[in-house]
Structures are given as structure tokens and as C-alpha cells.
Short mmCIF file of C-alpha atoms and ligand atoms in Angstrom, two decimals:
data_model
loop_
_atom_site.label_atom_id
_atom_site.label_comp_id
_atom_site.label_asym_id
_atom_site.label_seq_id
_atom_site.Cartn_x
_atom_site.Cartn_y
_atom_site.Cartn_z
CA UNK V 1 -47.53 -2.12 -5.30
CA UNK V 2 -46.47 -3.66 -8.06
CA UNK V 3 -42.92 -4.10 -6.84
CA UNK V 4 -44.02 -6.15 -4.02
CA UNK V 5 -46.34 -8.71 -5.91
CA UNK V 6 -43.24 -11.43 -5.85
CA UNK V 7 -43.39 -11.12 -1.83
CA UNK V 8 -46.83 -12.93 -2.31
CA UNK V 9 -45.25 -15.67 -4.38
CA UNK V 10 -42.53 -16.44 -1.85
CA UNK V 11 -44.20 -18.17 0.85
CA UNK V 12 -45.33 -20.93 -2.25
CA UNK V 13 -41.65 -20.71 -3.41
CA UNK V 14 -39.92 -21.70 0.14
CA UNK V 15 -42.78 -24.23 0.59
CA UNK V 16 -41.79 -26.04 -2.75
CA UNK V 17 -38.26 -25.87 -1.84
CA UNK V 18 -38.42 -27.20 1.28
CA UNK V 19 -41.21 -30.38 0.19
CA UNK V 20 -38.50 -31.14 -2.66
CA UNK V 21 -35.64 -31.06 0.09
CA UNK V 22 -37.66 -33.57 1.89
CA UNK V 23 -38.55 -35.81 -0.78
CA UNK V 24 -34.61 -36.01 -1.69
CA UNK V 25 -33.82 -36.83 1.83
CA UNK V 26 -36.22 -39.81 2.07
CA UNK V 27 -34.94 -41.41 -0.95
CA UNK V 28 -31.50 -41.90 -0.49
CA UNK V 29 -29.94 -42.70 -4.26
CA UNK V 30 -29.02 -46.60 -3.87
CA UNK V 31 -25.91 -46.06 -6.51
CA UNK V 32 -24.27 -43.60 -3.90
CA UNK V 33 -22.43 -46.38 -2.65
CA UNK V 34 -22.14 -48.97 -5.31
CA UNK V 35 -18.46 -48.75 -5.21
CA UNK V 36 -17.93 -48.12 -1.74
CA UNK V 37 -18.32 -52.14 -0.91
CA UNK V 38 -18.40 -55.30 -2.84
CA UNK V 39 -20.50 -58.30 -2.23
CA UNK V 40 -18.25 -60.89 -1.30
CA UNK V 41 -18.59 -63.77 -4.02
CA UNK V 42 -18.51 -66.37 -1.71
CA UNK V 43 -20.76 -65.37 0.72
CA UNK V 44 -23.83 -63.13 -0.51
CA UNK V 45 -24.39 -61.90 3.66
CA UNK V 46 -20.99 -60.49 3.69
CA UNK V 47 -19.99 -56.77 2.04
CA UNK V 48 -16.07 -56.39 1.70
CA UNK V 49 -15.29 -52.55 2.35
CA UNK V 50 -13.62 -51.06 -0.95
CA UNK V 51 -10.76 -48.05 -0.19
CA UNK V 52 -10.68 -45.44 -3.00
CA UNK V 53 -8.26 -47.41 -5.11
CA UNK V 54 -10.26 -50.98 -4.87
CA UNK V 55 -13.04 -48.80 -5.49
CA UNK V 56 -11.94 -47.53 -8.88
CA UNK V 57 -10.27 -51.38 -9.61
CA UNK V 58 -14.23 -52.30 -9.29
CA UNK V 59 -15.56 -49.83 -11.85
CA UNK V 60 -13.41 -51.05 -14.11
CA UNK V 61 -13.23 -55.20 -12.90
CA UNK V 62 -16.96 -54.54 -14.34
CA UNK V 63 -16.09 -52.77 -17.30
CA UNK V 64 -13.11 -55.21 -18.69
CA UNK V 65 -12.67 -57.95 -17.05
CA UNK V 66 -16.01 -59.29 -15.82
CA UNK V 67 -16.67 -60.73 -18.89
CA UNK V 68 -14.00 -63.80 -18.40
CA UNK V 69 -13.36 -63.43 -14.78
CA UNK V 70 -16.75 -63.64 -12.95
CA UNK V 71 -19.50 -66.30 -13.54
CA UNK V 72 -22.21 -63.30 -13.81
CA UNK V 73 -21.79 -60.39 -15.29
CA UNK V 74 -23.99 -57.73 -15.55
CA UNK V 75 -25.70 -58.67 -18.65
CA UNK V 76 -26.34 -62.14 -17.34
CA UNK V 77 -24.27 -65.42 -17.29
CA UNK V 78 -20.43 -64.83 -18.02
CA UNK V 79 -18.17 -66.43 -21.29
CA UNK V 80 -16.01 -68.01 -18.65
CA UNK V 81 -17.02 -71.20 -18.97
CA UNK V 82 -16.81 -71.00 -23.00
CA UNK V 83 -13.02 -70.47 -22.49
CA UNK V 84 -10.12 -73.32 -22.43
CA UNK V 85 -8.27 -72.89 -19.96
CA UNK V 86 -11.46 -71.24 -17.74
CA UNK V 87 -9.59 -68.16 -16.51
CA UNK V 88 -9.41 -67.92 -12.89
CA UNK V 89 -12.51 -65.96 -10.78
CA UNK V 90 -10.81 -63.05 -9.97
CA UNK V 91 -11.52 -63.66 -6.04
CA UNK V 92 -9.87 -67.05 -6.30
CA UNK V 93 -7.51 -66.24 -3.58
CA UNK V 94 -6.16 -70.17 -3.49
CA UNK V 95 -4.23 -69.01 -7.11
CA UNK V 96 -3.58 -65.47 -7.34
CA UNK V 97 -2.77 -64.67 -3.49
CA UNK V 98 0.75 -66.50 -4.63
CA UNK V 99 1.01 -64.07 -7.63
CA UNK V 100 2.96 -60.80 -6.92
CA UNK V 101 1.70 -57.61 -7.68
CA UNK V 102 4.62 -57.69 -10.41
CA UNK V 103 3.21 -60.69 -12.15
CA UNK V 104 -0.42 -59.39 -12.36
CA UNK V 105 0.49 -56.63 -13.30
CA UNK V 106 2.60 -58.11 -16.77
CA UNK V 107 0.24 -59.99 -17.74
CA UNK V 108 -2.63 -57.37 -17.63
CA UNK V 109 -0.50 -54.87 -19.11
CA UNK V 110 1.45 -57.79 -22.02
CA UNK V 111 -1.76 -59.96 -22.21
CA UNK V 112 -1.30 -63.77 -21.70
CA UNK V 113 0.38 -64.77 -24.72
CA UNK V 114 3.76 -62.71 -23.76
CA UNK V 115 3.71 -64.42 -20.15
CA UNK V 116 3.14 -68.13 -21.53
CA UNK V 117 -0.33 -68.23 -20.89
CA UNK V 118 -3.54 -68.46 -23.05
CA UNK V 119 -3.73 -65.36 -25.72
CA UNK V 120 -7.67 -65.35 -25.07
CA UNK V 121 -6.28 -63.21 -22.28
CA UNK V 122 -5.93 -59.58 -23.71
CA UNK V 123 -3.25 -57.08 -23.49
CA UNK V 124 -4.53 -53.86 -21.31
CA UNK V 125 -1.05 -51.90 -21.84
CA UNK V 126 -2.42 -49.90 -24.31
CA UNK V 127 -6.40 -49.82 -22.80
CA UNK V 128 -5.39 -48.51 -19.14
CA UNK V 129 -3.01 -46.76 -17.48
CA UNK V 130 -0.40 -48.17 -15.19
CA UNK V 131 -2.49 -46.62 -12.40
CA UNK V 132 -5.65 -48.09 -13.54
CA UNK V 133 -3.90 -51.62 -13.08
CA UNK V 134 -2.84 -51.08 -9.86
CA UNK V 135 -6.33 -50.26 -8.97
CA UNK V 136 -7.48 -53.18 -10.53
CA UNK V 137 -5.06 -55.39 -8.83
CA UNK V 138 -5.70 -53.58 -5.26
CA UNK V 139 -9.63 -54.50 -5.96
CA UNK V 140 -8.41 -58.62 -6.80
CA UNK V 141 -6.55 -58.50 -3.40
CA UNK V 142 -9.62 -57.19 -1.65
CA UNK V 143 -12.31 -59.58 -2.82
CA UNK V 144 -9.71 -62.62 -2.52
CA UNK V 145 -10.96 -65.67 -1.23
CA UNK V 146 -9.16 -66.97 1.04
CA UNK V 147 -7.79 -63.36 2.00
CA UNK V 148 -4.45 -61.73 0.45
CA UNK V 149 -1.56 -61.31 3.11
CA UNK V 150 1.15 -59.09 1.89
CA UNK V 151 4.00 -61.42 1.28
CA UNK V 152 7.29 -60.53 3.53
CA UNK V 153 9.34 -61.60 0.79
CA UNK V 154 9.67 -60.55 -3.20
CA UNK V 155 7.51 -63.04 -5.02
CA UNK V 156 8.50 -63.65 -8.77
CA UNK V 157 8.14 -61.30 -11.57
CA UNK V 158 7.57 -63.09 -15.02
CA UNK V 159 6.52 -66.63 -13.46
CA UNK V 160 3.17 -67.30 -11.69
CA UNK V 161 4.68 -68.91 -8.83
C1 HEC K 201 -11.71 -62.59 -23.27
C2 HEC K 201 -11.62 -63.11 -21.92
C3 HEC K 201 -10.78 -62.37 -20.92
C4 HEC K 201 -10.88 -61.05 -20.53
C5 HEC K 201 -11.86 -60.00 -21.03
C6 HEC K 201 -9.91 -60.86 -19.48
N1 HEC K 201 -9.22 -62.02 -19.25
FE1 HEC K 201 -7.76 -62.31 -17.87
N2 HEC K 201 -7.48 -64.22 -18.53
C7 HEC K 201 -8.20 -64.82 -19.55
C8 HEC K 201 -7.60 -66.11 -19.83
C9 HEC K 201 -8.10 -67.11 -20.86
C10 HEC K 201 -6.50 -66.25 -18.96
C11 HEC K 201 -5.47 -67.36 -18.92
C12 HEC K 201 -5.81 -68.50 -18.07
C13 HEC K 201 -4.70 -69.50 -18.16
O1 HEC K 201 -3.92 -69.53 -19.14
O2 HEC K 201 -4.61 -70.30 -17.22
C14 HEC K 201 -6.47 -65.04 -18.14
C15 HEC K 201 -5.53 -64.83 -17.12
C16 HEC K 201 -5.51 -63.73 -16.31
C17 HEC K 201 -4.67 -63.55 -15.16
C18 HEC K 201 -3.60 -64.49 -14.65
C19 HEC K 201 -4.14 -65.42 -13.68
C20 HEC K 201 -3.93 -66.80 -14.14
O3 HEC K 201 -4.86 -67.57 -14.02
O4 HEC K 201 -2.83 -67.12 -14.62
C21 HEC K 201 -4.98 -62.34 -14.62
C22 HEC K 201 -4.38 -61.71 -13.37
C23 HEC K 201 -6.01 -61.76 -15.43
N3 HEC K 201 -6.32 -62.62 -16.45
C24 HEC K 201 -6.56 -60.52 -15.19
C25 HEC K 201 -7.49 -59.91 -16.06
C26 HEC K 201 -7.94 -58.56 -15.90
C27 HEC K 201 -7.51 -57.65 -14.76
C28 HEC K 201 -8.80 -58.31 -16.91
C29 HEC K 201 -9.52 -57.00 -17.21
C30 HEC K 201 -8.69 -55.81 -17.30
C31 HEC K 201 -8.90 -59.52 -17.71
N4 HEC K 201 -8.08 -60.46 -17.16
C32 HEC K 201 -9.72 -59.67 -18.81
C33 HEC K 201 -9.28 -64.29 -20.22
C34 HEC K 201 -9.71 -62.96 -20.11
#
């Protein structure tokens, strides 16, 4: 008799189970996505799909670079503004669509200084990977404003434009 006593507990047991499987299914966690899509800066209606490598170049956009890049940040209002020159949003298509991939990617990796521009931008060479830039710089091209076309040609290397 006594081996059979849990039987009585397992109706209770499958009816916790499945009230908790419910419960989980009507809340669906809002940070599943967070990644998946970006809020287009310019237009609050509009959500830009992310790919799994803009994806990651958001995560850490948000991490590093928000701080001088963005006018918001997720602490509140940015240091952009504090800075001379303002660094550039990071959707601001208008100036980096005519940067290559090259380009952006030296001066994240040297910092500004070593590519004539303003050492309040920092060196990331020794912070992220080479991979971790590319992400970073597939994530600018997605949120740029107007929108990045590939260029057909090789745009410089060491000069902005
Ligand atoms: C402490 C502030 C600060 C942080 C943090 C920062 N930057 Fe910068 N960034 C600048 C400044 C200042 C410039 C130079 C603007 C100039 O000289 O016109 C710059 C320039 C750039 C440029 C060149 C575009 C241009 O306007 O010439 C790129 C690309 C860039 N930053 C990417 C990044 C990325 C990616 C990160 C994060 C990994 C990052 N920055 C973090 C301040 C910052």
C-alpha cells in the first residue's frame, strides 16, 4: 500500500506542471528578441531586422560605443554632445555610408589618434576581436540612415573618403 501512496500525489503533480506550462506560455519574455531588431533612430514606427552578425554588433554598439555615438544611452542622455568634434551617430548614413569597411574597421581597431582623427576616440584592437568589429560594423551598415549600398568599387583604406 505503501508503495502506491505517490500514485495519489500525481494527479496534483501533472496539474502543477501543466498550470506552470501555461503561465510561461502567456507571458512571452519581452528580452527574447531584443537583439533580433533595432528601432530605427530616425523613425521610432519603424524596426530594422538585425541578422546574427548585426545582432551581436548591437550587444556590443550598447556596451562600447553608445556612450559617444548615440544621443541616449541606456543610462540616460549620452556624452556626445560634451565631445569636440561630436562624433558621428552611428546611423548617420550621410558620413559613414562613404567609409569602407577597411576604414572603420582601422580606426576602431587603432583608435582615432593613429587615423588623424580626435584621440577621444579609443583604440578597440586590444578590447575586441577582429570578429567582434566586423559585427559591429555589419550592425552601423544596418541602422544607416540613409541606407548603406555595397560600393561596386574599393573605397579607401586609411582616409575617410
Ligand atoms: C569616449 C567617446 C567615444 C567612444 C566610447 C567611442 N567613440 Fe568612436 N569616435 C569618438 C570621437 C571623438 C571620434 C572622432 C570624431 C572626429 O574626429 O570627427 C570618433 C570616431 C569614430 C568613427 C569614425 C567616424 C568619423 O566620424 O570619422 C567610427 C567608425 C567610430 N568612432 C566607431 C566607434 C565604435 C564602433 C565604438 C565602440 C566600439 C566607438 N566609436 C566608441 C568618440 C568615441
Amino acid at each position: 500500500m505503501k508503495r502506491y501512496a505517490f500514485l495519489l500525489a500525481l494527479p496534483l503533480l501533472v496539474g502543477l506542471t501543466a498550470c506552470h506550462a501555461r503561465r510561461t506560455a502567456q507571458k512571452p519574455d519581452p528580452l527574447r528578441n531584443a537583439y533580433g531588431t533595432e528601432v530605427d533612430w530616425n523613425n521610432s514606427d519603424h524596426l530594422i531586422p538585425l541578422d546574427y552578425e548585426q545582432s551581436q554588433g548591437k550587444r556590443l554598439f550598447y556596451i562600447y560605443c553608445v556612450w559617444c555615438h548615440a544621443d541616449s544611452t541606456p543610462a540616460g542622455p549620452s556624452n556626445r554632445y560634451n565631445l569636440t568634434p561630436t562624433p558621428h551617430l552611428m546611423n548617420d548614413g550621410a558620413v559613414l555610408n562613404s567609409m569602407s569597411d577597411q576604414y572603420l574597421d582601422n580606426i576602431i581597431t587603432l583608435g582615432g589618434s593613429a587615423m588623424g582623427k580626435s584621440a577621444m576616440m579609443p583604440p578597440y584592437g586590444n578590447t575586441l576581436t577582429q570578429a567582434e568589429i566586423r559585427h559591429i560594423i555589419a550592425y552601423t551598415r544596418a541602422i544607416a540612415e540613409p541606407p548603406y549600398h555595397k560600393p561596386n568599387r574599393p573605397l579607401p583604406q586609411y582616409k575617410a573618403r
